[in-house]
PDB file of C-alpha atoms in Angstrom:
ATOM      1  CA  MET J   1      37.169 -68.910  28.373  1.00 47.00           C
ATOM      2  CA  LYS J   2      36.183 -66.788  25.412  1.00 48.00           C
ATOM      3  CA  LYS J   3      32.523 -65.892  24.989  1.00 50.00           C
ATOM      4  CA  SER J   4      30.876 -66.765  21.746  1.00 52.00           C
ATOM      5  CA  ALA J   5      29.920 -64.005  19.321  1.00 47.00           C
ATOM      6  CA  GLY J   6      26.233 -64.755  19.883  1.00 49.00           C
ATOM      7  CA  LYS J   7      26.506 -64.277  23.633  1.00 52.00           C
ATOM      8  CA  LEU J   8      28.439 -61.033  23.182  1.00 47.00           C
ATOM      9  CA  PHE J   9      25.754 -59.699  20.856  1.00 47.00           C
ATOM     10  CA  ALA J  10      22.933 -60.736  23.186  1.00 48.00           C
ATOM     11  CA  THR J  11      24.652 -59.144  26.195  1.00 55.00           C
ATOM     12  CA  GLY J  12      25.284 -55.903  24.299  1.00 54.00           C
ATOM     13  CA  PHE J  13      21.741 -55.764  22.991  1.00 48.00           C
ATOM     14  CA  LEU J  14      20.296 -56.363  26.467  1.00 51.00           C
ATOM     15  CA  LYS J  15      22.403 -53.567  27.985  1.00 54.00           C
ATOM     16  CA  SER J  16      21.359 -51.174  25.230  1.00 53.00           C
ATOM     17  CA  PHE J  17      17.709 -52.090  25.629  1.00 51.00           C
ATOM     18  CA  LEU J  18      17.814 -51.640  29.418  1.00 50.00           C
ATOM     19  CA  PHE J  19      19.526 -48.260  28.988  1.00 51.00           C
ATOM     20  CA  PHE J  20      16.845 -47.143  26.549  1.00 52.00           C
ATOM     21  CA  VAL J  21      14.056 -48.252  28.905  1.00 48.00           C
ATOM     22  CA  PHE J  22      15.740 -46.430  31.799  1.00 51.00           C
ATOM     23  CA  PHE J  23      16.231 -43.255  29.756  1.00 50.00           C
ATOM     24  CA  PHE J  24      12.626 -43.301  28.545  1.00 51.00           C
ATOM     25  CA  ALA J  25      11.315 -43.824  32.091  1.00 52.00           C
ATOM     26  CA  VAL J  26      13.368 -40.897  33.422  1.00 50.00           C
ATOM     27  CA  SER J  27      12.182 -38.654  30.584  1.00 55.00           C
ATOM     28  CA  LEU J  28       8.552 -39.607  31.140  1.00 50.00           C
ATOM     29  CA  LEU J  29       8.863 -39.035  34.884  1.00 51.00           C
ATOM     30  CA  SER J  30      10.427 -35.613  34.322  1.00 54.00           C
ATOM     31  CA  TYR J  31       7.611 -34.647  31.967  1.00 50.00           C
ATOM     32  CA  ARG J  32       4.967 -35.768  34.484  1.00 55.00           C
ATOM     33  CA  LEU J  33       6.626 -33.770  37.249  1.00 48.00           C
ATOM     34  CA  VAL J  34       6.751 -30.635  35.127  1.00 44.00           C
ATOM     35  CA  VAL J  35       3.101 -31.038  34.158  1.00 45.00           C
ATOM     36  CA  HIS J  36       2.123 -31.576  37.794  1.00 51.00           C
ATOM     37  CA  PHE J  37       4.054 -28.719  39.400  1.00 49.00           C
ATOM     38  CA  LEU J  38       3.454 -26.155  36.657  1.00 48.00           C
ATOM     39  CA  ASP J  39      -0.214 -27.148  36.313  1.00 50.00           C
ATOM     40  CA  ILE J  40       0.052 -27.600  32.542  1.00 45.00           C
ATOM     41  CA  GLU J  41      -2.754 -29.461  30.796  1.00 47.00           C
ATOM     42  CA  ASP J  42      -1.541 -32.710  29.361  1.00 46.00           C
ATOM     43  CA  GLY J  43      -3.143 -32.357  25.960  1.00 47.00           C
ATOM     44  CA  GLY J  44      -0.220 -33.305  23.796  1.00 46.00           C
ATOM     45  CA  TYR J  45       0.953 -30.609  21.427  1.00 41.00           C
ATOM     46  CA  GLU J  46      -0.507 -28.704  18.526  1.00 43.00           C
ATOM     47  CA  GLU J  47       1.428 -27.935  15.415  1.00 42.00           C
ATOM     48  CA  PHE J  48       1.947 -24.186  15.089  1.00 41.00           C
ATOM     49  CA  ILE J  49       0.509 -22.895  11.845  1.00 43.00           C
ATOM     50  CA  PRO J  50       1.223 -19.232  11.199  1.00 44.00           C
ATOM     51  CA  PRO J  51      -1.940 -17.229  10.515  1.00 44.00           C
ATOM     52  CA  VAL J  52      -2.616 -16.388   6.895  1.00 39.00           C
ATOM     53  CA  GLU J  53      -2.491 -12.640   6.407  1.00 44.00           C
ATOM     54  CA  LYS J  54      -5.575 -11.212   4.743  1.00 47.00           C
ATOM     55  CA  GLN J  55      -4.794  -9.378   1.530  1.00 61.00           C
ATOM     56  CA  GLN J  56      -5.225  -5.678   2.188  1.00 73.00           C
ATOM     57  CA  PRO J  57      -7.126  -3.688  -0.444  1.00 78.00           C
ATOM     58  CA  ILE J  58      -5.017  -1.340  -2.547  1.00 88.00           C
ATOM     59  CA  THR J  59      -7.731   1.308  -2.376  1.00 92.00           C
ATOM     60  CA  GLU J  60     -10.764   1.619  -0.126  1.00 95.00           C
ATOM     61  CA  ALA J  61     -14.159   3.045  -1.000  1.00 97.00           C
ATOM     62  CA  ARG J  62     -15.334   6.094   0.888  1.00 96.00           C
ATOM     63  CA  LEU J  63     -18.501   8.153   1.120  1.00 97.00           C
ATOM     64  CA  ASP J  64     -17.902  11.845   0.389  1.00 97.00           C
ATOM     65  CA  ASP J  65     -20.091  14.926   0.190  1.00 96.00           C
ATOM     66  CA  VAL J  66     -18.533  15.431  -3.224  1.00 97.00           C
ATOM     67  CA  SER J  67     -17.961  11.911  -4.490  1.00 98.00           C
ATOM     68  CA  LYS J  68     -15.387  11.145  -7.176  1.00 98.00           C
ATOM     69  CA  HIS J  69     -16.481   7.944  -8.879  1.00 99.00           C
ATOM     70  CA  LEU J  70     -14.074   6.473 -11.430  1.00 99.00           C
ATOM     71  CA  ILE J  71     -15.895   4.482 -14.120  1.00 99.00           C
ATOM     72  CA  TYR J  72     -14.012   1.959 -16.244  1.00 99.00           C
ATOM     73  CA  CYS J  73     -15.585   0.703 -19.455  1.00 99.00           C
ATOM     74  CA  VAL J  74     -13.893  -2.640 -20.109  1.00 98.00           C
ATOM     75  CA  ASP J  75     -13.810  -5.312 -22.774  1.00 98.00           C
ATOM     76  CA  GLU J  76     -15.953  -8.220 -21.642  1.00 96.00           C
ATOM     77  CA  ASP J  77     -13.507 -10.844 -22.904  1.00 95.00           C
ATOM     78  CA  ASP J  78     -10.082  -9.692 -21.756  1.00 95.00           C
ATOM     79  CA  GLY J  79     -10.900  -6.917 -19.263  1.00 96.00           C
ATOM     80  CA  SER J  80      -8.873  -4.291 -21.120  1.00 97.00           C
ATOM     81  CA  ILE J  81      -9.866  -0.683 -20.485  1.00 98.00           C
ATOM     82  CA  LYS J  82     -11.782   0.917 -23.346  1.00 98.00           C
ATOM     83  CA  LYS J  83     -12.934   4.181 -21.793  1.00 98.00           C
ATOM     84  CA  ILE J  84     -12.588   6.074 -18.511  1.00 99.00           C
ATOM     85  CA  VAL J  85     -15.081   8.571 -17.116  1.00 99.00           C
ATOM     86  CA  LEU J  86     -14.893  10.439 -13.823  1.00 99.00           C
ATOM     87  CA  GLU J  87     -18.302  11.035 -12.241  1.00 99.00           C
ATOM     88  CA  ILE J  88     -18.411  13.883  -9.722  1.00 98.00           C
ATOM     89  CA  LEU J  89     -21.544  14.068  -7.584  1.00 98.00           C
ATOM     90  CA  ASP J  90     -21.905  17.175  -5.424  1.00 97.00           C
ATOM     91  CA  CYS J  91     -24.430  16.245  -2.754  1.00 97.00           C
ATOM     92  CA  LYS J  92     -24.542  19.751  -1.286  1.00 95.00           C
ATOM     93  CA  LYS J  93     -25.042  21.708  -4.505  1.00 96.00           C
ATOM     94  CA  VAL J  94     -26.965  18.818  -6.104  1.00 97.00           C
ATOM     95  CA  LYS J  95     -24.912  18.805  -9.281  1.00 97.00           C
ATOM     96  CA  LEU J  96     -23.508  15.995 -11.402  1.00 98.00           C
ATOM     97  CA  PHE J  97     -20.475  16.102 -13.687  1.00 98.00           C
ATOM     98  CA  TYR J  98     -19.028  13.528 -16.071  1.00 98.00           C
ATOM     99  CA  ILE J  99     -15.443  14.144 -17.201  1.00 98.00           C
ATOM    100  CA  THR J 100     -13.988  12.000 -19.967  1.00 98.00           C
ATOM    101  CA  ILE J 101     -10.360  10.960 -19.450  1.00 98.00           C
ATOM    102  CA  PRO J 102      -8.952   9.678 -22.765  1.00 98.00           C
ATOM    103  CA  ILE J 103      -7.345   6.263 -22.413  1.00 97.00           C
ATOM    104  CA  LYS J 104      -4.545   7.342 -24.741  1.00 97.00           C
ATOM    105  CA  THR J 105      -3.501   9.938 -22.174  1.00 98.00           C
ATOM    106  CA  LYS J 106       0.253   9.732 -21.692  1.00 97.00           C
ATOM    107  CA  LEU J 107       1.653  10.035 -18.195  1.00 97.00           C
ATOM    108  CA  THR J 108       4.751   9.682 -16.069  1.00 97.00           C
ATOM    109  CA  LEU J 109       4.528   7.531 -12.964  1.00 98.00           C
ATOM    110  CA  SER J 110       6.098   8.904  -9.812  1.00 97.00           C
ATOM    111  CA  ASP J 111       9.176   7.052  -8.563  1.00 98.00           C
ATOM    112  CA  SER J 112       7.266   5.709  -5.556  1.00 97.00           C
ATOM    113  CA  LEU J 113       4.320   4.358  -7.567  1.00 97.00           C
ATOM    114  CA  HIS J 114       6.580   3.005 -10.287  1.00 98.00           C
ATOM    115  CA  SER J 115       8.661   1.127  -7.704  1.00 97.00           C
ATOM    116  CA  LYS J 116       5.483  -0.583  -6.441  1.00 95.00           C
ATOM    117  CA  LEU J 117       4.386  -1.576  -9.926  1.00 97.00           C
ATOM    118  CA  VAL J 118       7.834  -2.901 -10.840  1.00 97.00           C
ATOM    119  CA  LEU J 119       7.392  -5.512  -8.113  1.00 96.00           C
ATOM    120  CA  ILE J 120       4.293  -6.719  -9.964  1.00 95.00           C
ATOM    121  CA  LYS J 121       5.600  -6.351 -13.509  1.00 95.00           C
ATOM    122  CA  PRO J 122       9.352  -5.628 -13.770  1.00 96.00           C
ATOM    123  CA  SER J 123       9.016  -4.549 -17.403  1.00 96.00           C
ATOM    124  CA  ILE J 124       6.458  -1.794 -16.753  1.00 97.00           C
ATOM    125  CA  PRO J 125       7.857   1.538 -17.994  1.00 97.00           C
ATOM    126  CA  GLN J 126       7.692   4.772 -16.056  1.00 97.00           C
ATOM    127  CA  PHE J 127       6.261   6.518 -19.121  1.00 97.00           C
ATOM    128  CA  LEU J 128       3.073   4.971 -20.493  1.00 96.00           C
ATOM    129  CA  LYS J 129      -0.544   5.519 -21.543  1.00 97.00           C
ATOM    130  CA  LEU J 130      -3.647   4.792 -19.508  1.00 97.00           C
ATOM    131  CA  SER J 131      -4.656   2.152 -22.043  1.00 96.00           C
ATOM    132  CA  ALA J 132      -1.548   0.135 -21.108  1.00 96.00           C
ATOM    133  CA  ILE J 133      -2.575  -0.430 -17.488  1.00 96.00           C
ATOM    134  CA  THR J 134      -4.237  -3.798 -18.053  1.00 96.00           C
ATOM    135  CA  GLY J 135      -1.432  -4.807 -20.405  1.00 95.00           C
ATOM    136  CA  TYR J 136       1.136  -4.682 -17.613  1.00 96.00           C
ATOM    137  CA  ILE J 137      -0.898  -5.296 -14.470  1.00 96.00           C
ATOM    138  CA  PRO J 138      -3.093  -8.381 -13.865  1.00 95.00           C
ATOM    139  CA  LYS J 139      -6.730  -7.361 -14.216  1.00 91.00           C
ATOM    140  CA  GLU J 140      -7.463  -8.658 -10.690  1.00 93.00           C
ATOM    141  CA  ILE J 141      -5.596  -5.618  -9.344  1.00 96.00           C
ATOM    142  CA  ALA J 142      -5.254  -3.416 -12.441  1.00 97.00           C
ATOM    143  CA  TYR J 143      -8.331  -1.292 -11.737  1.00 98.00           C
ATOM    144  CA  GLU J 144      -7.275  -0.585  -8.158  1.00 97.00           C
ATOM    145  CA  TYR J 145      -3.820   0.494  -9.279  1.00 98.00           C
ATOM    146  CA  GLY J 146      -5.542   2.461 -12.021  1.00 98.00           C
ATOM    147  CA  VAL J 147      -7.226   4.462  -9.264  1.00 98.00           C
ATOM    148  CA  LEU J 148      -3.819   5.303  -7.780  1.00 98.00           C
ATOM    149  CA  ILE J 149      -2.552   6.324 -11.212  1.00 98.00           C
ATOM    150  CA  ILE J 150      -5.558   8.606 -11.855  1.00 98.00           C
ATOM    151  CA  GLU J 151      -5.257  10.106  -8.368  1.00 98.00           C
ATOM    152  CA  GLU J 152      -1.625  10.922  -9.054  1.00 97.00           C
ATOM    153  CA  LEU J 153      -2.359  12.136 -12.578  1.00 97.00           C
ATOM    154  CA  LEU J 154      -5.117  14.568 -11.558  1.00 97.00           C
ATOM    155  CA  ASN J 155      -4.071  15.245  -7.965  1.00 96.00           C
ATOM    156  CA  ILE J 156      -7.435  14.181  -6.564  1.00 96.00           C
ATOM    157  CA  GLN J 157      -8.729  11.497  -4.205  1.00 96.00           C
ATOM    158  CA  ILE J 158     -11.049   8.959  -5.817  1.00 98.00           C
ATOM    159  CA  SER J 159     -14.008   7.983  -3.621  1.00 98.00           C
ATOM    160  CA  TYR J 160     -14.713   4.648  -5.303  1.00 99.00           C
ATOM    161  CA  TYR J 161     -14.540   2.934  -8.668  1.00 99.00           C
ATOM    162  CA  SER J 162     -16.691   0.680 -10.850  1.00 99.00           C
ATOM    163  CA  VAL J 163     -15.821  -1.734 -13.642  1.00 98.00           C
ATOM    164  CA  VAL J 164     -18.569  -1.751 -16.278  1.00 99.00           C
ATOM    165  CA  PRO J 165     -18.728  -4.187 -19.217  1.00 98.00           C
ATOM    166  CA  SER J 166     -18.777  -2.356 -22.547  1.00 98.00           C
ATOM    167  CA  SER J 167     -22.190  -3.739 -23.557  1.00 98.00           C
ATOM    168  CA  LEU J 168     -23.794  -2.132 -20.500  1.00 98.00           C
ATOM    169  CA  TYR J 169     -21.700   1.034 -20.679  1.00 98.00           C
ATOM    170  CA  GLU J 170     -22.810   1.683 -24.254  1.00 98.00           C
ATOM    171  CA  THR J 171     -26.464   1.728 -23.187  1.00 97.00           C
ATOM    172  CA  VAL J 172     -25.656   4.668 -20.901  1.00 98.00           C
ATOM    173  CA  PHE J 173     -22.935   6.670 -22.672  1.00 98.00           C
ATOM    174  CA  THR J 174     -22.051   7.601 -26.210  1.00 97.00           C
ATOM    175  CA  GLY J 175     -19.192   9.658 -27.636  1.00 95.00           C
ATOM    176  CA  LYS J 176     -19.780  13.228 -28.798  1.00 91.00           C
ATOM    177  CA  ASN J 177     -17.252  15.558 -30.411  1.00 80.00           C
ATOM    178  CA  ASN J 178     -16.215  18.335 -28.083  1.00 58.00           C
ATOM    179  CA  ILE J 179     -16.502  21.529 -30.118  1.00 59.00           C
ATOM    180  CA  ASN J 180     -14.911  23.550 -27.309  1.00 55.00           C
ATOM    181  CA  ASN J 181     -11.686  21.564 -27.434  1.00 48.00           C
ATOM    182  CA  SER J 182      -8.706  23.500 -28.802  1.00 49.00           C
ATOM    183  CA  SER J 183      -7.286  20.546 -30.741  1.00 46.00           C
ATOM    184  CA  GLU J 184      -8.014  20.238 -34.461  1.00 44.00           C
ATOM    185  CA  ASP J 185     -10.123  17.097 -34.435  1.00 51.00           C
ATOM    186  CA  GLY J 186     -11.346  17.125 -30.844  1.00 78.00           C
ATOM    187  CA  TYR J 187     -11.381  14.024 -28.684  1.00 90.00           C
ATOM    188  CA  PRO J 188     -15.011  12.935 -28.162  1.00 94.00           C
ATOM    189  CA  LYS J 189     -16.423  13.367 -24.681  1.00 96.00           C
ATOM    190  CA  GLU J 190     -18.841  10.862 -23.202  1.00 98.00           C
ATOM    191  CA  VAL J 191     -22.482  11.961 -22.829  1.00 98.00           C
ATOM    192  CA  PHE J 192     -25.726  10.161 -22.006  1.00 98.00           C
ATOM    193  CA  SER J 193     -27.231   8.227 -24.888  1.00 98.00           C
ATOM    194  CA  ASP J 194     -30.710   9.192 -26.105  1.00 97.00           C
ATOM    195  CA  GLY J 195     -32.049   5.872 -24.866  1.00 97.00           C
ATOM    196  CA  PHE J 196     -30.673   6.434 -21.375  1.00 97.00           C
ATOM    197  CA  ILE J 197     -32.047   9.979 -21.216  1.00 96.00           C
ATOM    198  CA  GLU J 198     -35.469   8.617 -22.103  1.00 96.00           C
ATOM    199  CA  PHE J 199     -35.073   5.971 -19.404  1.00 95.00           C
ATOM    200  CA  LEU J 200     -34.125   8.589 -16.793  1.00 94.00           C
ATOM    201  CA  HIS J 201     -37.356  10.455 -17.461  1.00 93.00           C
ATOM    202  CA  SER J 202     -39.250   7.320 -16.455  1.00 94.00           C
ATOM    203  CA  ILE J 203     -37.704   7.201 -12.966  1.00 93.00           C
ATOM    204  CA  ASP J 204     -39.847   9.174 -10.541  1.00 89.00           C
ATOM    205  CA  THR J 205     -39.704   7.311  -7.250  1.00 93.00           C
ATOM    206  CA  GLU J 206     -37.124   6.074  -4.791  1.00 94.00           C
ATOM    207  CA  THR J 207     -38.327   2.513  -5.324  1.00 96.00           C
ATOM    208  CA  GLN J 208     -37.678   2.722  -9.062  1.00 96.00           C
ATOM    209  CA  LEU J 209     -34.183   4.120  -8.573  1.00 96.00           C
ATOM    210  CA  ARG J 210     -33.347   1.566  -5.896  1.00 96.00           C
ATOM    211  CA  SER J 211     -34.430  -1.232  -8.229  1.00 97.00           C
ATOM    212  CA  TYR J 212     -32.330   0.203 -11.074  1.00 96.00           C
ATOM    213  CA  ILE J 213     -29.216   0.496  -8.904  1.00 97.00           C
ATOM    214  CA  LYS J 214     -29.691  -3.071  -7.703  1.00 97.00           C
ATOM    215  CA  ASP J 215     -29.983  -4.328 -11.281  1.00 97.00           C
ATOM    216  CA  ILE J 216     -26.847  -2.424 -12.268  1.00 97.00           C
ATOM    217  CA  TYR J 217     -24.895  -3.850  -9.336  1.00 98.00           C
ATOM    218  CA  ASN J 218     -25.670  -7.344 -10.589  1.00 98.00           C
ATOM    219  CA  MET J 219     -23.867  -6.519 -13.838  1.00 98.00           C
ATOM    220  CA  ILE J 220     -20.836  -4.518 -12.684  1.00 98.00           C
ATOM    221  CA  TYR J 221     -18.069  -4.696 -10.113  1.00 98.00           C
ATOM    222  CA  SER J 222     -17.635  -1.808  -7.690  1.00 98.00           C
ATOM    223  CA  ASN J 223     -15.596  -1.457  -4.525  1.00 98.00           C
ATOM    224  CA  LEU J 224     -18.500   0.560  -3.091  1.00 98.00           C
ATOM    225  CA  SER J 225     -21.169  -1.774  -1.780  1.00 98.00           C
ATOM    226  CA  TYR J 226     -24.760  -1.615  -2.981  1.00 98.00           C
ATOM    227  CA  GLU J 227     -25.862  -0.578   0.513  1.00 98.00           C
ATOM    228  CA  ASP J 228     -23.380   2.309   0.586  1.00 98.00           C
ATOM    229  CA  LYS J 229     -24.328   3.370  -2.933  1.00 98.00           C
ATOM    230  CA  LEU J 230     -27.883   3.922  -1.702  1.00 97.00           C
ATOM    231  CA  ASN J 231     -26.561   6.794   0.439  1.00 97.00           C
ATOM    232  CA  TYR J 232     -26.362   8.826  -2.772  1.00 98.00           C
ATOM    233  CA  MET J 233     -29.852   7.910  -3.945  1.00 96.00           C
ATOM    234  CA  GLU J 234     -31.560  10.977  -2.487  1.00 95.00           C
ATOM    235  CA  THR J 235     -29.172  13.312  -4.312  1.00 97.00           C
ATOM    236  CA  TYR J 236     -29.573  11.465  -7.614  1.00 96.00           C
ATOM    237  CA  LEU J 237     -33.360  11.846  -7.347  1.00 95.00           C
ATOM    238  CA  LYS J 238     -33.101  15.599  -6.744  1.00 95.00           C
ATOM    239  CA  ILE J 239     -30.816  16.348  -9.698  1.00 96.00           C
ATOM    240  CA  GLN J 240     -32.409  18.240 -12.575  1.00 94.00           C
ATOM    241  CA  GLY J 241     -31.324  17.834 -16.194  1.00 93.00           C
ATOM    242  CA  LYS J 242     -29.810  21.344 -16.229  1.00 95.00           C
ATOM    243  CA  ASP J 243     -27.508  20.342 -13.379  1.00 97.00           C
ATOM    244  CA  ILE J 244     -25.895  17.448 -15.253  1.00 97.00           C
ATOM    245  CA  HIS J 245     -22.746  18.460 -17.140  1.00 97.00           C
ATOM    246  CA  PHE J 246     -20.361  16.616 -19.473  1.00 97.00           C
ATOM    247  CA  ASP J 247     -16.805  17.624 -20.209  1.00 96.00           C
ATOM    248  CA  LEU J 248     -13.411  16.449 -21.421  1.00 97.00           C
ATOM    249  CA  ILE J 249     -10.376  16.760 -19.172  1.00 97.00           C
ATOM    250  CA  ALA J 250      -8.397  19.773 -20.385  1.00 96.00           C
ATOM    251  CA  GLY J 251      -5.580  18.917 -22.761  1.00 96.00           C
ATOM    252  CA  THR J 252      -4.432  18.523 -26.342  1.00 95.00           C
ATOM    253  CA  ASP J 253      -5.238  15.612 -28.618  1.00 94.00           C
ATOM    254  CA  SER J 254      -2.991  14.188 -31.305  1.00 91.00           C
ATOM    255  CA  ASN J 255      -3.095  11.025 -33.375  1.00 87.00           C
ATOM    256  CA  SER J 256      -0.759   9.159 -31.037  1.00 90.00           C
ATOM    257  CA  ALA J 257      -1.577  10.493 -27.575  1.00 96.00           C
ATOM    258  CA  TYR J 258      -3.584  12.865 -25.417  1.00 97.00           C
ATOM    259  CA  THR J 259      -1.616  15.336 -23.310  1.00 96.00           C
ATOM    260  CA  ILE J 260      -3.313  16.771 -20.238  1.00 97.00           C
ATOM    261  CA  ASP J 261      -2.836  20.471 -19.566  1.00 97.00           C
ATOM    262  CA  TYR J 262      -2.306  20.182 -15.821  1.00 96.00           C
ATOM    263  CA  SER J 263      -2.823  23.854 -15.071  1.00 96.00           C
ATOM    264  CA  LYS J 264      -6.133  24.011 -16.932  1.00 96.00           C
ATOM    265  CA  ALA J 265      -7.219  20.586 -15.670  1.00 96.00           C
ATOM    266  CA  SER J 266      -6.607  21.658 -12.081  1.00 95.00           C
ATOM    267  CA  MET J 267      -8.768  24.760 -12.515  1.00 96.00           C
ATOM    268  CA  GLN J 268     -11.370  22.694 -14.334  1.00 96.00           C
ATOM    269  CA  LEU J 269     -11.652  20.148 -11.523  1.00 96.00           C
ATOM    270  CA  LYS J 270     -11.630  22.844  -8.863  1.00 94.00           C
ATOM    271  CA  SER J 271     -14.608  24.500 -10.555  1.00 94.00           C
ATOM    272  CA  TYR J 272     -16.490  21.202 -10.116  1.00 94.00           C
ATOM    273  CA  MET J 273     -15.286  20.245  -6.658  1.00 90.00           C
ATOM    274  CA  GLY J 274     -14.190  23.466  -4.995  1.00 79.00           C
ATOM    275  CA  ASP J 275     -12.353  22.809  -1.747  1.00 63.00           C
ATOM    276  CA  TYR J 276     -13.035  19.069  -2.061  1.00 55.00           C
ATOM    277  CA  ILE J 277     -10.599  18.600  -4.947  1.00 52.00           C
ATOM    278  CA  GLY J 278      -7.904  16.949  -2.845  1.00 52.00           C
ATOM    279  CA  GLU J 279     -10.138  15.198  -0.352  1.00 54.00           C
TER     280      GLU J 279
END
């Protein structure tokens, strides 16, 4: 006698259900045996989440006997670079130098550095001016890559850098025509303002200088920490006015660009840093 469709469905469903129960029981038993014999804690499972890699700094600050401090004067609204000054502090000879690097300096990026920057901004040219750095590179990393560009341009190792808003920068520095420059008009070099010179005369103690540095650090960004900056405080206090020098990186100025004379610039920097020029 033929079975009804309902009975056939019920029989098939029951067989499937019993098979599923049997399969589940065997699987559970196998799992329990593995846990028991291998002494594995039965704590379920944890989803594997790959660790997030910490972004490595492009450049790292360092403390040097002859420190090379790159100072960026930047626009407070868009972060564009307005001026660049290299501060060289010789802790052994107790001398301080400020070298102006014109932002309209034209340069050629090396193939290796250019290939890195192309990954950030494919349209960045290999031939450009220093003023174009923040135009091609996001300002979050522009100043660090600017350090690499300056290092390559001048063949030196920068110790650390600082980003200074123009309103603060202009209380410290002012432009002065460089009468020793061979170009017709002469690109102005940066020197201390009269107001800042007067302020320096008022600093006599370590406490005063420490307080000033702390105030400055609240207004700028530097990859050298405030605590590390204090390592240079003793030298700053010892420096006499006659041992502070201002200069313009050797080169030729024109209306459109500044061209560094690499031979003269190398001798110029060596006269300030001696054997520390490439360190």
